[in-house]
Structure formats: structure tokens, C-alpha cells
Short mmCIF file of C-alpha atoms in Angstrom, two decimals:
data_model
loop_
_atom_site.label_atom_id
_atom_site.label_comp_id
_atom_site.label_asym_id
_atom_site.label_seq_id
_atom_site.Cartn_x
_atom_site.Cartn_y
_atom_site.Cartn_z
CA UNK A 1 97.82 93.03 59.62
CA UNK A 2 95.26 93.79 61.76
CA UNK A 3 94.37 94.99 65.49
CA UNK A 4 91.22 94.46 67.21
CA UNK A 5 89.97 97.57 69.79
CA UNK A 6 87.85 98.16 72.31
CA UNK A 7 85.92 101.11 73.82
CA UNK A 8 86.25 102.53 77.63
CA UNK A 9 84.44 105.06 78.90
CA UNK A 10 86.98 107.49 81.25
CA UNK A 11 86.40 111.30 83.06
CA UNK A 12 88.52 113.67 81.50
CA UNK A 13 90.99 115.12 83.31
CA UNK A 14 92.31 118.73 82.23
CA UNK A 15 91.29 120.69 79.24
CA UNK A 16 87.90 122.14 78.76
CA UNK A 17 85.96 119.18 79.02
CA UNK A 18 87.61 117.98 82.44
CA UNK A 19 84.79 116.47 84.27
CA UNK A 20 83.51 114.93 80.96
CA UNK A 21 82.89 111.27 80.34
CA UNK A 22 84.11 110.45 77.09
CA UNK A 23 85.19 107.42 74.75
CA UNK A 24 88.44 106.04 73.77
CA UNK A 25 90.12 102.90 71.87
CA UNK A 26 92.38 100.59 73.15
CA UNK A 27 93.39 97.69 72.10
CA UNK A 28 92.48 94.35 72.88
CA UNK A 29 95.83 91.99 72.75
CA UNK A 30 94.96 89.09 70.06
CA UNK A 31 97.84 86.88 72.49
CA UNK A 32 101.45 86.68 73.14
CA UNK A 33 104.67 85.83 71.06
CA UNK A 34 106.50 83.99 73.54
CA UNK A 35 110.63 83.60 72.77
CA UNK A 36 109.79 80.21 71.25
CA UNK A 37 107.54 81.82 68.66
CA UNK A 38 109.79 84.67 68.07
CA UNK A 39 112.96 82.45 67.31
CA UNK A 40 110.67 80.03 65.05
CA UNK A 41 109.92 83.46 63.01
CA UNK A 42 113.18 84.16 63.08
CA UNK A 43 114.18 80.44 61.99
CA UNK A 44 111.96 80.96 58.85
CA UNK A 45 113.00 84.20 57.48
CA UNK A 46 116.67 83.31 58.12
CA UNK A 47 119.29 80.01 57.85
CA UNK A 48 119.92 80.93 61.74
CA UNK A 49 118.90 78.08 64.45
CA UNK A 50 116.44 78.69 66.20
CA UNK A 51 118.41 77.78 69.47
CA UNK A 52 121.02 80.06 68.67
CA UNK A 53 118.54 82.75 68.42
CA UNK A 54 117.34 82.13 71.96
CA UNK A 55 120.70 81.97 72.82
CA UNK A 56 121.15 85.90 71.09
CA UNK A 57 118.07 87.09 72.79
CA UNK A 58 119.25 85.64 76.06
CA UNK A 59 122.41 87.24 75.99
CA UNK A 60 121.50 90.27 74.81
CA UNK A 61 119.35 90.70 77.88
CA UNK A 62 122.70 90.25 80.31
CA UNK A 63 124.11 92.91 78.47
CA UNK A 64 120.96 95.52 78.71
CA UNK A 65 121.26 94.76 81.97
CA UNK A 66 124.68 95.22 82.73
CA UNK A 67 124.87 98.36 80.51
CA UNK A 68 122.00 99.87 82.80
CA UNK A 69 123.76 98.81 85.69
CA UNK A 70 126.85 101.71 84.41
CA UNK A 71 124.36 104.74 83.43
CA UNK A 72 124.53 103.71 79.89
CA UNK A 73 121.88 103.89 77.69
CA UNK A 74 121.37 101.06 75.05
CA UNK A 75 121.18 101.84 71.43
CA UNK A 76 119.79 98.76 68.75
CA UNK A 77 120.31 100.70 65.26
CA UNK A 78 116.93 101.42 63.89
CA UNK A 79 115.13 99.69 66.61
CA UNK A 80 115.25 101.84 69.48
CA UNK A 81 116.88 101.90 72.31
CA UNK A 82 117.19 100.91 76.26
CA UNK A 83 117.08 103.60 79.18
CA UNK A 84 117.29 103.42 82.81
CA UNK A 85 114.00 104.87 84.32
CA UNK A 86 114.62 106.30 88.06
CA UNK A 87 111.81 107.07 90.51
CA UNK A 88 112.40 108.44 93.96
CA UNK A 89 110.98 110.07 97.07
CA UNK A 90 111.91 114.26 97.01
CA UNK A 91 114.36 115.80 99.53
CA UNK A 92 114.21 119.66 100.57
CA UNK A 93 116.79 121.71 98.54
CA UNK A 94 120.30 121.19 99.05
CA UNK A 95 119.50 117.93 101.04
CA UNK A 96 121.80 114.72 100.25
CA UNK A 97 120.09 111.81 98.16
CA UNK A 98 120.78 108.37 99.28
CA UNK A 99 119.98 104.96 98.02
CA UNK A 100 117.02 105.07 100.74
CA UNK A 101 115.53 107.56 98.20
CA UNK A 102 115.29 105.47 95.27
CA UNK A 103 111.97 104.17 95.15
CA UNK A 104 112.38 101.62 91.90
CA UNK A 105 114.48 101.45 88.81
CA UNK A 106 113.50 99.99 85.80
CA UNK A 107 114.59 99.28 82.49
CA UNK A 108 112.26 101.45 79.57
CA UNK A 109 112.48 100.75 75.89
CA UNK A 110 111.97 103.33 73.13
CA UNK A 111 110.86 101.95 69.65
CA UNK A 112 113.11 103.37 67.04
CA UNK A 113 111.88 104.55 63.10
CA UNK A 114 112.31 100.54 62.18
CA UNK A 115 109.46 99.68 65.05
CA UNK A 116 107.15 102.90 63.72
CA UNK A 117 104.21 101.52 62.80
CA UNK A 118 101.88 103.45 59.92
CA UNK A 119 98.34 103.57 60.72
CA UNK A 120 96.78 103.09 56.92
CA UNK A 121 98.48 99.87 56.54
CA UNK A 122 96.58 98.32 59.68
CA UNK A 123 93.57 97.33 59.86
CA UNK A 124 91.63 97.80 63.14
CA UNK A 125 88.57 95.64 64.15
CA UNK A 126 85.80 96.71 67.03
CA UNK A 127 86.17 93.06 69.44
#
């Protein structure tokens, strides 16, 4: 396993060396698993199809999205879970909130202890 990095230079913000330019790593994707490549995984670790994987993964996103839609947040085990993410304009205290309000609302995922990843078992390459 390994991830390649890059370096960016950026002005610190806050702390005693706001103003500062400094260093930092971020990583440089090496590509995309595309639902294709994920099911074929899938296929090989498993004696599932790989179209009824798509078919799981595909489904699974109507009901994300319809459990959103009630205020309910989505829960996958050990994997994480699913959360509804609100922002909106502010309104002077006491004032009524209205749909007009609601800038955007989007769907957030939170990796769960099975998605953890342990830095000393990954390598990491300067690209």
C-alpha cells in the first residue's frame, strides 16, 4: 500500500506563526475506482456477481437518500455513517427560518473504525 504526496506552500492563518509561509503534504490521487472496478474487487474476494453488486451499491444510494430526506442519519456497522449537512443564511434572534434560508444541503460521510487507516502500514512516496 502506498500513497504518493506532494508539497504546497500556504500562509498560516492563526497561531503564532500566522502570517508565516510554511509547508504541508497532500496527497496526490494515483486515479479513481470507478463502480465497475469496485464490484470486480468485490467479484474476486466473494462468489457475489458483480452485477448484483452494482445493483447493492445502487440501491443503497436510494435509501441514503431517502433516509436523509426524514432527518435520519445513516449508520453502515463499522464503516461509518451518513449525515445530512445543512448550511444557511443567519436571521436576527427570534426571527422565523424558512426554506428561503437554506443555502445547500448535502449528504457527508464519516469513516467508521473499519475505514481507519494506520499510518506505519502505508507507505508514502514524494510525486
Amino acid at each position: 500500500m502506498a500513497i504518493t504526496y506532494k508539497r504546497i506552500r500556504r500562509k498560516v492563518l492563526s497561531g503564532k506563526d500566522r502570517g508565516m509561509e510554511k509547508e504541508y503534504m497532500i496527497i496526490k490521487s494515483s486515479g479513481t475506482y470507478t463502480l465497475d472496478d469496485v464490484a470486480k474487487q468485490i467479484c474476486r474476494r466473494s462468489r457475489i456477481h458483480e452485477i448484483d453488486v452494482k445493483r447493492v451499491f445502487l440501491e443503497l444510494q436510494e435509501v441514503i437518500k431517502n433516509g436523509i430526506k426524514e432527518g435520519m442519519t445513516i449508520q453502515l456497522g463499522n464503516m461509518g455513517y451518513f449525515i445530512p449537512v445543512l448550511s444557511s443564511e443567519g436571521t436576527d434572534p427570534g426571527q422565523w427560518f424558512s426554506k428561503k434560508n437554506i443555502r445547500d444541503i448535502k449528504i457527508q460521510f464519516r469513516p467508521g473504525k473499519g475505514l481507519k487507516l494506520d499510518k506505519e502500514f502505508i507507505e508514502f512516496y514524494r510525486g
